[in-house]
PDB file of C-alpha atoms in Angstrom:
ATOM      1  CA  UNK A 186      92.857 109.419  42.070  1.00  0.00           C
ATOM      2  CA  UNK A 187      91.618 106.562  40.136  1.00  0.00           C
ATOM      3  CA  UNK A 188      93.148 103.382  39.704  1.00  0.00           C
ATOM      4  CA  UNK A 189      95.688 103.438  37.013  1.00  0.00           C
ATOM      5  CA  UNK A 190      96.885 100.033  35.254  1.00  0.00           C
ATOM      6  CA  UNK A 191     100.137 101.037  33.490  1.00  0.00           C
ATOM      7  CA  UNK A 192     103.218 100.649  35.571  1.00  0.00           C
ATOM      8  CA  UNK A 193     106.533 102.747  35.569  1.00  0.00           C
ATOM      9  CA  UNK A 194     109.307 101.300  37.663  1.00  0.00           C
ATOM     10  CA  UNK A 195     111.501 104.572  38.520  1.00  0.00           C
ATOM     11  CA  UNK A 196     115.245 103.195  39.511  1.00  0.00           C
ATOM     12  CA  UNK A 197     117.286 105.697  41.186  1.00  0.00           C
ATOM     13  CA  UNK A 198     120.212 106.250  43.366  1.00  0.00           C
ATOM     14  CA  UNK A 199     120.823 109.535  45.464  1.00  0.00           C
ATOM     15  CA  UNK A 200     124.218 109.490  44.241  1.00  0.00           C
ATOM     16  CA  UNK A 201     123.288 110.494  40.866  1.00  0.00           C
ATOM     17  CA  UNK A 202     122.757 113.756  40.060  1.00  0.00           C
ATOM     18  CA  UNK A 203     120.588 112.873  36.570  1.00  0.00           C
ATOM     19  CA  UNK A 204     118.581 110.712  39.097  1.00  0.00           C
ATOM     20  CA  UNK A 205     118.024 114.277  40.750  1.00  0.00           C
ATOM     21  CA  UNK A 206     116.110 115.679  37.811  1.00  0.00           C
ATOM     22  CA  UNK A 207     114.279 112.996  37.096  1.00  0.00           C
ATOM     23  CA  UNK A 208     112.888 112.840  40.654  1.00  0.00           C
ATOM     24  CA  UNK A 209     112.354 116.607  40.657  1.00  0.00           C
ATOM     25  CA  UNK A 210     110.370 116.045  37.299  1.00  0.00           C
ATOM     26  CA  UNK A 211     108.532 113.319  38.944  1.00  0.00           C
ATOM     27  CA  UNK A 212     107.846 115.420  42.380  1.00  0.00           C
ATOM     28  CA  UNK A 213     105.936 118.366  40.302  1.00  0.00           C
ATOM     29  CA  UNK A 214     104.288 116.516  38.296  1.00  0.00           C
ATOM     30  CA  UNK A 215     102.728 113.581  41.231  1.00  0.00           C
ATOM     31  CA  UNK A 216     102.261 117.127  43.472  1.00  0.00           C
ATOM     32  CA  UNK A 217     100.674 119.270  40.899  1.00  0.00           C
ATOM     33  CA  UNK A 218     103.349 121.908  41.652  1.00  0.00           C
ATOM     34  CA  UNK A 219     104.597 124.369  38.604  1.00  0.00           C
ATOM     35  CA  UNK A 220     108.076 124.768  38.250  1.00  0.00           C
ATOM     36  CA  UNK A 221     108.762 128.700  37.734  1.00  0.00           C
ATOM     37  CA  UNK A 222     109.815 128.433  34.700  1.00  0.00           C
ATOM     38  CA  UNK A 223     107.453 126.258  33.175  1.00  0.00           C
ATOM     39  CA  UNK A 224     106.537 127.835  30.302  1.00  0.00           C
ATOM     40  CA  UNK A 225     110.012 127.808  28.975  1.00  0.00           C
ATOM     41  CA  UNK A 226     111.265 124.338  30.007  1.00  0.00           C
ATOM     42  CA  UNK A 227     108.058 122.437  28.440  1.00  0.00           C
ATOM     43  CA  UNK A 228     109.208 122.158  25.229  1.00  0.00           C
ATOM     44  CA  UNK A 229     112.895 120.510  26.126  1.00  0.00           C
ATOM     45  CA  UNK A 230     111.808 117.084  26.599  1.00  0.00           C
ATOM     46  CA  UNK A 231     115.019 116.520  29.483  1.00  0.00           C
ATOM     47  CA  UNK A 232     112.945 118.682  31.263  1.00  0.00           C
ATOM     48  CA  UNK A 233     109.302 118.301  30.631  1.00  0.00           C
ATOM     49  CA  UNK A 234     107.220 117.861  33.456  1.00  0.00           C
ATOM     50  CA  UNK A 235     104.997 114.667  32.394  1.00  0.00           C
ATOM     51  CA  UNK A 236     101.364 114.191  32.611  1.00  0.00           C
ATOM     52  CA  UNK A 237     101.055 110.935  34.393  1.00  0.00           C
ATOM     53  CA  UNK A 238      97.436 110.119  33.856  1.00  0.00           C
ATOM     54  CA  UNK A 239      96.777 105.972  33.580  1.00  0.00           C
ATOM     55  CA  UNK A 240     100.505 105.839  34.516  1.00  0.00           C
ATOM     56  CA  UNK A 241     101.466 104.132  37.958  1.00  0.00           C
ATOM     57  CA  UNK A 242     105.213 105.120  39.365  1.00  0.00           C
ATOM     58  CA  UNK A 243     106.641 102.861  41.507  1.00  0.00           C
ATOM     59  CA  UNK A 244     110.212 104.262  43.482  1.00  0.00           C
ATOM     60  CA  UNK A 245     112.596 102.009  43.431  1.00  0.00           C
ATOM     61  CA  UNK A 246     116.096 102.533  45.512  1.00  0.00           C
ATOM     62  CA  UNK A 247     118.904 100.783  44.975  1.00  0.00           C
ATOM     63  CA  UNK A 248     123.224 100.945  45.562  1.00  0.00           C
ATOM     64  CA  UNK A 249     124.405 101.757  42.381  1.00  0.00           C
ATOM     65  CA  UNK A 250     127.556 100.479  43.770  1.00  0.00           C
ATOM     66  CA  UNK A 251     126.858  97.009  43.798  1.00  0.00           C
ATOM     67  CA  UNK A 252     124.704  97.046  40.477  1.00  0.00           C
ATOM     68  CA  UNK A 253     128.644  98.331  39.226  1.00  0.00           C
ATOM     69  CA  UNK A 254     130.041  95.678  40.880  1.00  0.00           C
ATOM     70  CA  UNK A 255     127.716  92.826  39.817  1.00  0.00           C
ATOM     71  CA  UNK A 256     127.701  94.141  35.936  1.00  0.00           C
ATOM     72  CA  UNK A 257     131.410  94.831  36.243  1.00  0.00           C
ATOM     73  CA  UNK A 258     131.645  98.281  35.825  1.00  0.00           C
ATOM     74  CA  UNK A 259     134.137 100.816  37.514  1.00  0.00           C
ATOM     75  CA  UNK A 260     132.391 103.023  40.071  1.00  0.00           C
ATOM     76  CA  UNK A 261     131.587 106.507  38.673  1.00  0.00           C
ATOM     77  CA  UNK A 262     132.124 105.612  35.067  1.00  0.00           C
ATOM     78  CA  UNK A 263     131.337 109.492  34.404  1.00  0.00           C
ATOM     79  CA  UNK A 264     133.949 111.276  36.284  1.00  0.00           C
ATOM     80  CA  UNK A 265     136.720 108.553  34.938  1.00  0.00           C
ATOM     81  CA  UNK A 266     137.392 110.731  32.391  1.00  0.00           C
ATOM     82  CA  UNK A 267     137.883 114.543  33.896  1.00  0.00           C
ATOM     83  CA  UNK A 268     136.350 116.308  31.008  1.00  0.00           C
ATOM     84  CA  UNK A 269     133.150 114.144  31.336  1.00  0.00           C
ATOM     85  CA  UNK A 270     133.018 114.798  34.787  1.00  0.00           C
ATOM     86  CA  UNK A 271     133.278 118.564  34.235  1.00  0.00           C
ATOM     87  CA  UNK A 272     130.697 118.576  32.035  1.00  0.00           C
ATOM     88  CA  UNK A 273     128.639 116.584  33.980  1.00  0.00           C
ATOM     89  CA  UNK A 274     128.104 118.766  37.099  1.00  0.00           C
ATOM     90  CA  UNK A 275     127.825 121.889  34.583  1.00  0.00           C
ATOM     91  CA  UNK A 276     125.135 120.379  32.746  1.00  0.00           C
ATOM     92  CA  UNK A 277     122.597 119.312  35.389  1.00  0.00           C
ATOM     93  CA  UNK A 278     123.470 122.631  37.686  1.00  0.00           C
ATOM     94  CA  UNK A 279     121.678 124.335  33.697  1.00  0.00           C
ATOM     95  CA  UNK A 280     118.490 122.094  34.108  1.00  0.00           C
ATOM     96  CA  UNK A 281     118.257 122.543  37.698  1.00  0.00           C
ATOM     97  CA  UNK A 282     118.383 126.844  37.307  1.00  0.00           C
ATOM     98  CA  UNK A 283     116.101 126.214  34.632  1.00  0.00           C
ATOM     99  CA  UNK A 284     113.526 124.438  37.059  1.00  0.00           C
ATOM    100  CA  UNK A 285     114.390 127.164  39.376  1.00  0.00           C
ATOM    101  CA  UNK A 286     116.024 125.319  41.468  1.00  0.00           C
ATOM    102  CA  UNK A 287     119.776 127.278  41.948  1.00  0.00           C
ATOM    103  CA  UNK A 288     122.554 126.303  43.926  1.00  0.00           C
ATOM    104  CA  UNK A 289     123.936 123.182  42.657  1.00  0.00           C
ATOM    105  CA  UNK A 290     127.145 122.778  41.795  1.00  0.00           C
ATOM    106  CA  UNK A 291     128.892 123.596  39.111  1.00  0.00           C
ATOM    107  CA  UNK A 292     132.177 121.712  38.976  1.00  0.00           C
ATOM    108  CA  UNK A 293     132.256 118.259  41.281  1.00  0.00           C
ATOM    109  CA  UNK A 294     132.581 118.958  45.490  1.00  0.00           C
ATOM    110  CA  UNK A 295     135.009 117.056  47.076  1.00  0.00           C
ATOM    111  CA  UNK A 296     133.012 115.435  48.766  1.00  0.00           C
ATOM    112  CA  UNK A 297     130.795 113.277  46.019  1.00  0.00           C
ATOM    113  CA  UNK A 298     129.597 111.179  46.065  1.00  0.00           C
ATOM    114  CA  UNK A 299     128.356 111.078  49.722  1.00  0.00           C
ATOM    115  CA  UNK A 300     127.836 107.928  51.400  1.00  0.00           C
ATOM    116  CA  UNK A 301     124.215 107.256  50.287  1.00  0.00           C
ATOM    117  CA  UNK A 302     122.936 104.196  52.266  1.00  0.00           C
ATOM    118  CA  UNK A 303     120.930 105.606  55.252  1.00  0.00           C
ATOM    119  CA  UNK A 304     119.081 107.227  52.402  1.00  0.00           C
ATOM    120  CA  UNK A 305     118.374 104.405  50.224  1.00  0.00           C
ATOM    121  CA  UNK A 306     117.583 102.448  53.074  1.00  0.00           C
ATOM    122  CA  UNK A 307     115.115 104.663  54.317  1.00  0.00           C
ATOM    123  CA  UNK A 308     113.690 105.654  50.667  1.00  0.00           C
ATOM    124  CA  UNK A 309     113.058 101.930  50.335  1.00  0.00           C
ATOM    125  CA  UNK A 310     111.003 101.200  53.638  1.00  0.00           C
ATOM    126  CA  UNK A 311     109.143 103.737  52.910  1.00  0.00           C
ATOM    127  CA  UNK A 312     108.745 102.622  49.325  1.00  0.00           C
ATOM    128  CA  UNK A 313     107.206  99.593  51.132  1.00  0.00           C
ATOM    129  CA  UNK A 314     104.014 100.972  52.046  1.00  0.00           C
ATOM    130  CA  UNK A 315     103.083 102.541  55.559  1.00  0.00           C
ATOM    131  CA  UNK A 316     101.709  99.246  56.850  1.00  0.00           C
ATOM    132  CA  UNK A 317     105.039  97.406  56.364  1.00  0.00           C
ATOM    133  CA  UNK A 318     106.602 100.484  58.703  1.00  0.00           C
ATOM    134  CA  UNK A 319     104.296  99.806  61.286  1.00  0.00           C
ATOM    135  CA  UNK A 320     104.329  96.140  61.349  1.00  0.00           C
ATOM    136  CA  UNK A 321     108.230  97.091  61.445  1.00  0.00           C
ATOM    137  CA  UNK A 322     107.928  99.570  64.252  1.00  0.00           C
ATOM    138  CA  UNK A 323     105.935  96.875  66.074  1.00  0.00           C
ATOM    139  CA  UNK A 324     108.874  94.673  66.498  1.00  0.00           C
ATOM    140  CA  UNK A 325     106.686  92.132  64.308  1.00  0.00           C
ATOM    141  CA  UNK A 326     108.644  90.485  61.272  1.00  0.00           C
ATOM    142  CA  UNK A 327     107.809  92.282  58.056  1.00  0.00           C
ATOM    143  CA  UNK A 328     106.756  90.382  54.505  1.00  0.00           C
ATOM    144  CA  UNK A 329     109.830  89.489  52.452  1.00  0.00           C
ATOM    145  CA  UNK A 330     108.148  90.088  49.203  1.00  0.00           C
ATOM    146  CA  UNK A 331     108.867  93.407  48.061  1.00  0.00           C
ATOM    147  CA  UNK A 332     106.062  95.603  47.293  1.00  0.00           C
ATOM    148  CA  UNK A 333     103.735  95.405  44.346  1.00  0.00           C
ATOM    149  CA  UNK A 334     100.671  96.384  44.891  1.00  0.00           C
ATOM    150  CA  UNK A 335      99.275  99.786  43.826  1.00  0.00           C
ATOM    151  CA  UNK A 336     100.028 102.578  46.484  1.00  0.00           C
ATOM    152  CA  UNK A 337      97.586 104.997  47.096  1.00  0.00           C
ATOM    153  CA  UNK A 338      98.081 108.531  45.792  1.00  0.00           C
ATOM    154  CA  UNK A 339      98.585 110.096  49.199  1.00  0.00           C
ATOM    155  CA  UNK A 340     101.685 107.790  49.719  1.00  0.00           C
ATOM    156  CA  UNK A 341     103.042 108.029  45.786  1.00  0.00           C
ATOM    157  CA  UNK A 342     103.191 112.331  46.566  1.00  0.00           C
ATOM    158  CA  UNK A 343     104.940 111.512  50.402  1.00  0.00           C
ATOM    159  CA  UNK A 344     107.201 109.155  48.056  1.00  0.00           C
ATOM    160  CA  UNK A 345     107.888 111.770  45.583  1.00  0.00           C
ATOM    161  CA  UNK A 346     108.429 114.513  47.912  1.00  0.00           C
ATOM    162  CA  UNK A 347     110.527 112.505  50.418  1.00  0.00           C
ATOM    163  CA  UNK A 348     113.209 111.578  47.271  1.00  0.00           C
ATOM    164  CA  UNK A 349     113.301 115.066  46.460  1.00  0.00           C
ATOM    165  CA  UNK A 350     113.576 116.728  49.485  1.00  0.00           C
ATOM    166  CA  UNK A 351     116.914 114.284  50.156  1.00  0.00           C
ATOM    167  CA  UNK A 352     118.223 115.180  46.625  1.00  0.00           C
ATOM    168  CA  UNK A 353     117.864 118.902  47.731  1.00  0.00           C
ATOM    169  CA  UNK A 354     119.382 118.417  50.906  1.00  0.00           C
ATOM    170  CA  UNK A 355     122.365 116.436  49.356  1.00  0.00           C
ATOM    171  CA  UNK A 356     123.422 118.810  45.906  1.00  0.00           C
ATOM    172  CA  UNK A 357     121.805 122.262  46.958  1.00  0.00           C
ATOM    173  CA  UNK A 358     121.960 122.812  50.675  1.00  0.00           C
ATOM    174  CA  UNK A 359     125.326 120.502  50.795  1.00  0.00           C
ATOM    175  CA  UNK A 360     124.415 118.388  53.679  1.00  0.00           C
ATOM    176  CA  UNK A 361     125.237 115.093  54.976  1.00  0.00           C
ATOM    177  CA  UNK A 362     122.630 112.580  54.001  1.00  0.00           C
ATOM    178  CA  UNK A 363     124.637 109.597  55.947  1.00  0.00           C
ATOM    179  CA  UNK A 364     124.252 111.223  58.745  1.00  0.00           C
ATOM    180  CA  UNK A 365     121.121 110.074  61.352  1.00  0.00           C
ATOM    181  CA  UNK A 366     120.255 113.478  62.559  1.00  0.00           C
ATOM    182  CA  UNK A 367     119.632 115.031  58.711  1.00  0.00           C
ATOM    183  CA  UNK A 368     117.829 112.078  57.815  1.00  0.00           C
ATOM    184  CA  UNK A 369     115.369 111.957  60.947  1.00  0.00           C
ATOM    185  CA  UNK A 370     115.068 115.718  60.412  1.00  0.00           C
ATOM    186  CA  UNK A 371     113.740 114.751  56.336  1.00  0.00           C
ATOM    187  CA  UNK A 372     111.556 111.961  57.676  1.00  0.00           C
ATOM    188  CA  UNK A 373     110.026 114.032  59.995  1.00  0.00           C
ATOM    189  CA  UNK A 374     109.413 117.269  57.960  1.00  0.00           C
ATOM    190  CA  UNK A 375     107.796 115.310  54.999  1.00  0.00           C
ATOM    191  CA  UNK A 376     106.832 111.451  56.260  1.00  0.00           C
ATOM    192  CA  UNK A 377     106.008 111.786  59.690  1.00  0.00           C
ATOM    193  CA  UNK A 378     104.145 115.311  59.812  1.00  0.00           C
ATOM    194  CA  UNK A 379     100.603 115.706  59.991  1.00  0.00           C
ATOM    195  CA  UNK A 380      98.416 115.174  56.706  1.00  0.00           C
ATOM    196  CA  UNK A 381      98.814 112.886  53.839  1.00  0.00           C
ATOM    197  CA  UNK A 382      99.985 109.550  56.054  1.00  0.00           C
ATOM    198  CA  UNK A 383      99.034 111.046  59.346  1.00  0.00           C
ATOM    199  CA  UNK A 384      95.864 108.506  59.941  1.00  0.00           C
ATOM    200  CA  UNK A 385      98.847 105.620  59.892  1.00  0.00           C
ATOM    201  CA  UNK A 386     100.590 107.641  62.796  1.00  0.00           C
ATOM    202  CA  UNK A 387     104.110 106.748  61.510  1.00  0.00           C
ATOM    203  CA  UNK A 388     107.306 107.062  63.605  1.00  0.00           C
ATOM    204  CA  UNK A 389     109.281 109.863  63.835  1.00  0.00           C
ATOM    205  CA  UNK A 390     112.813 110.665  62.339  1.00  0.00           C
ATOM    206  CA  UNK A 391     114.756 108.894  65.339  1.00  0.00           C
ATOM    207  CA  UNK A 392     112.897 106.261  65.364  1.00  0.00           C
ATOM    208  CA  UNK A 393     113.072 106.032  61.740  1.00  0.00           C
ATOM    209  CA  UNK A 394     116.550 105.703  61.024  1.00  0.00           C
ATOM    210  CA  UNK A 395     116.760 103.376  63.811  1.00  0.00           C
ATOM    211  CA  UNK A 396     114.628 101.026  62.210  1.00  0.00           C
ATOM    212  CA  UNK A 397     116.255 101.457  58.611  1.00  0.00           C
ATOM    213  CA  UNK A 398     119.232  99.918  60.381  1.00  0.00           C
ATOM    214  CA  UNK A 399     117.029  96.461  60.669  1.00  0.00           C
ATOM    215  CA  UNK A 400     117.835  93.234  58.642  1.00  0.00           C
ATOM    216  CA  UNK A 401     114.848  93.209  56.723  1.00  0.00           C
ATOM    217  CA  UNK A 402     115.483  96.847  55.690  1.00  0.00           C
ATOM    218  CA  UNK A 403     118.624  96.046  54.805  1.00  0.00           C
ATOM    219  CA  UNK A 404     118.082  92.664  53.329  1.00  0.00           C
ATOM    220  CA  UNK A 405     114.932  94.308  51.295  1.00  0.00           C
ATOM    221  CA  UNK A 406     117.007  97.477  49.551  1.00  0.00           C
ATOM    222  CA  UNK A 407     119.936  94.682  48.906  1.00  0.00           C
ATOM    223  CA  UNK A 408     117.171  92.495  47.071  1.00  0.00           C
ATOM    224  CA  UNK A 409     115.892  95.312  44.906  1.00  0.00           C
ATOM    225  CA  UNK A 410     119.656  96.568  43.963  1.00  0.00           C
ATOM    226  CA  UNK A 411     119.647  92.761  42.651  1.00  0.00           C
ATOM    227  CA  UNK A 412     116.087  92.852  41.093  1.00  0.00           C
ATOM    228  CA  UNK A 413     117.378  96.223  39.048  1.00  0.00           C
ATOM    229  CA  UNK A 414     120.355  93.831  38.007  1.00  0.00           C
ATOM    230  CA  UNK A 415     118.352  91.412  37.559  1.00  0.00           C
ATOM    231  CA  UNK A 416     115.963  93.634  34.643  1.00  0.00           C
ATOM    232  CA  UNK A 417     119.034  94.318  33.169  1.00  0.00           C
ATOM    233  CA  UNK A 418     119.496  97.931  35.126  1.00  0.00           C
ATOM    234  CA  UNK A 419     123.109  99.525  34.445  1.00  0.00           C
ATOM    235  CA  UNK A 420     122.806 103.035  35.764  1.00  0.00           C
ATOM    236  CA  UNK A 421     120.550 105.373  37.011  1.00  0.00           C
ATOM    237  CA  UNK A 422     118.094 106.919  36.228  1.00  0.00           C
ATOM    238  CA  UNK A 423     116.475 104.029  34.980  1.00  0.00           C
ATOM    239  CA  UNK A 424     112.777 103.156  33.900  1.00  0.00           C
ATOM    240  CA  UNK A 425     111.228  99.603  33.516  1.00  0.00           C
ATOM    241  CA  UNK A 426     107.869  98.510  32.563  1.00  0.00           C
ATOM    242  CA  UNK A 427     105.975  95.630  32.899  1.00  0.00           C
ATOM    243  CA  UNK A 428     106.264  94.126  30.146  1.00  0.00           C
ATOM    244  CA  UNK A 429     110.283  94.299  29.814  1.00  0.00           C
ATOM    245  CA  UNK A 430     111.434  97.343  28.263  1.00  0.00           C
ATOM    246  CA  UNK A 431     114.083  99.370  29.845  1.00  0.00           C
ATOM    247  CA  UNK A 432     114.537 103.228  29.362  1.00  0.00           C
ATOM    248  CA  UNK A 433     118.475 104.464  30.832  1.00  0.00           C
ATOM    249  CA  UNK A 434     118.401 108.291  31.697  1.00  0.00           C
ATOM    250  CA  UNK A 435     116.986 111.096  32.488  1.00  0.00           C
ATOM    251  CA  UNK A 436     115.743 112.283  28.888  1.00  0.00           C
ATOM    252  CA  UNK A 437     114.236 109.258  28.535  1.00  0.00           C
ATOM    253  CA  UNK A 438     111.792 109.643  30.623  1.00  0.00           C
ATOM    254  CA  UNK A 439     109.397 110.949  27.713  1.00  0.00           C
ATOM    255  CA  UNK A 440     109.704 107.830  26.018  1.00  0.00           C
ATOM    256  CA  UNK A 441     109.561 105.476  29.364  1.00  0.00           C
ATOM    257  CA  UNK A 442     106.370 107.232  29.920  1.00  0.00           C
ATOM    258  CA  UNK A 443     104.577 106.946  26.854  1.00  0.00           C
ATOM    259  CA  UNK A 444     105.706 103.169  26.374  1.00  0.00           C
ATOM    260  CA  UNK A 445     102.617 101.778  26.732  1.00  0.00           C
ATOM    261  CA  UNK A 446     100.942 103.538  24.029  1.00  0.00           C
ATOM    262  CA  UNK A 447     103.807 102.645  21.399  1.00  0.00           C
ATOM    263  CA  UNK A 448     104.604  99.345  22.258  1.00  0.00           C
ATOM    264  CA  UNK A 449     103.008  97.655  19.414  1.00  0.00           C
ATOM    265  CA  UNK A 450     105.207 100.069  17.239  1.00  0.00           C
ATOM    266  CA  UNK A 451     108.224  99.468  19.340  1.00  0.00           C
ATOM    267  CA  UNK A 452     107.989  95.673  19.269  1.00  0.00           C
ATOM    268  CA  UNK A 453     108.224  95.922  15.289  1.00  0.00           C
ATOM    269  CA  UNK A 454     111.149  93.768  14.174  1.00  0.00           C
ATOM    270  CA  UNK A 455     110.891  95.294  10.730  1.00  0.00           C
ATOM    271  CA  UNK A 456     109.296  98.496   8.970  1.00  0.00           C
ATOM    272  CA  UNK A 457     109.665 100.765   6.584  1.00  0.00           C
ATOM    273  CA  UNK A 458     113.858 102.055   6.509  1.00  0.00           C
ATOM    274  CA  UNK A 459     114.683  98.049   6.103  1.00  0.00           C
ATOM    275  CA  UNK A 460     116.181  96.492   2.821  1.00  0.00           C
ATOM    276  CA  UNK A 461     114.084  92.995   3.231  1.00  0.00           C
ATOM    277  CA  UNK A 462     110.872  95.319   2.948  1.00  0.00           C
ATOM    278  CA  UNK A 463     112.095  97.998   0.526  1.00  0.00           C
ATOM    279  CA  UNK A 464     113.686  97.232  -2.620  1.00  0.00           C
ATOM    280  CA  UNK A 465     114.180 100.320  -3.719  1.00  0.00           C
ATOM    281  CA  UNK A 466     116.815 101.231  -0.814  1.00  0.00           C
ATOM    282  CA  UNK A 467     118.809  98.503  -1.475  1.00  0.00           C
ATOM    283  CA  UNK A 468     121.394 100.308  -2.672  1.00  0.00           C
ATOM    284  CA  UNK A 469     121.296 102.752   0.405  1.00  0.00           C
TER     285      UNK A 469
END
């Protein structure tokens, strides 16, 4: 794929069932897969699978948790209130049988929201590039600088389809994505397994969670939970570009998308529907 200059930050938590769709969007679209019902959803832009040509998506993990915590927010603002709740899990299980995707629940499991770090943890390192896993694996003291540079495509899909694959595992086949051995099991069925990263020769699952139990892994994912704060993230989904903007939500992702080619319209601090520019709606 060619290089592509315009950057999408993609903020997520596997807690977060809207962060779900968005990352299932994201996975057919970076893996050129159709959902079955494609014709249909196309047109409903909180389902839309983008074209991502000249677009860049970078995955960023973070503990929603402590972005609550550090903006002062009540964990799981959306289940607070019962009715919101119920509404909630009833509305994303309708996207996700529209994607054909069936199985998700309907009204909220006792037991959500899992315990989700293992998950970030591992998302992030491998959000870090496969050269920061090996210099990891090696014993060898990783770069503190989180990761900016452009990955190549063959990581972005392993990326996509990793995130995915532990959203599936979490909401639709109800497993435990705290636990080592379901995480190991992920890691090894879409990281680790011959083809896209194979020439890197990554380490398997075991070894995997292992090292996402390492202070720079967990140092790193704590320092972009902060760097989300820091951009003025407040939920998740959440989408960030380069030059500031911030998009909260899953049907935003449309408009996150196509920032780049609007921004000089978006930036506007005054146009046509304002009274300083148009006398004749004074009175409005």
């Amino acid at each position: 794929m060619s290089s592509v200059p315009n950057i999408i930050n993609f903020w997520f938590e596997f807690a977060s069932p809207y962060s779900m769709i968005s990352a299932l969007r994201l996975f057919y679209a970076l893996t050129n897969k159709q959902a079955p019902n494609a014709a249909q959803i196309q047109n409903m832009p909180s389902c839309h699978v983008p074209e991502l040509e000249n677009i860049r998506i970078n995955y960023r993990p973070i503990f929603l948790g402590g972005v609550f915590k550090a903006i002062g927010q009540q964990p799981l603002p959306n289940v607070a209130v019962p009715i919101k709740g119920s509404y909630l899990f009833h509305d994303v299980q309708r996207s996700l049988n529209l994607f054909g995707c069936p199985g998700f629940p309907g009204t909220r499991p006792a037991l959500w929201p899992r315990n989700t770090t293992l998950a970030g943890r591992m998302a992030w390192m491998l959000s870090q590039g496969p050269e920061y896993i090996q210099i990891l694996d090696s014993g060898r003291k990783p770069p503190a600088v989180l990761q900016s540079r452009q990955m190549e495509w063959a990581h972005t899909k392993t990326m996509a389809e990793f995130v995915w694959r532990i959203y599936e595992c979490e909401f639709i086949a109800n497993e435990d994505i705290g636990s080592g051995e379901v995480m190991g099991r992920l890691w090894d069925a879409f990281v680790a397994r011959p083809g896209q990263l194979s020439e890197y020769q990554l380490p398997d699952g075991q070894r995997a969670v292992s090292l996402a139990s390492e202070d720079a892994v967990k140092e790193g994912f704590k320092a972009s939970t902060q760097m989300a704060v820091d951009l003025g993230v407040f939920g998740a989904p959440t989408f960030t570009t380069e030059d500031g903007d911030l998009y909260w939500g899953n049907d935003r992702m449309l408009e996150a998308l196509s920032h780049y080619r609007v921004s000089d319209k978006i930036g506007q601090n005054a146009g046509f529907c304002t009274r300083a520019n148009n006398g004749s709606n004074a009175n409005l």
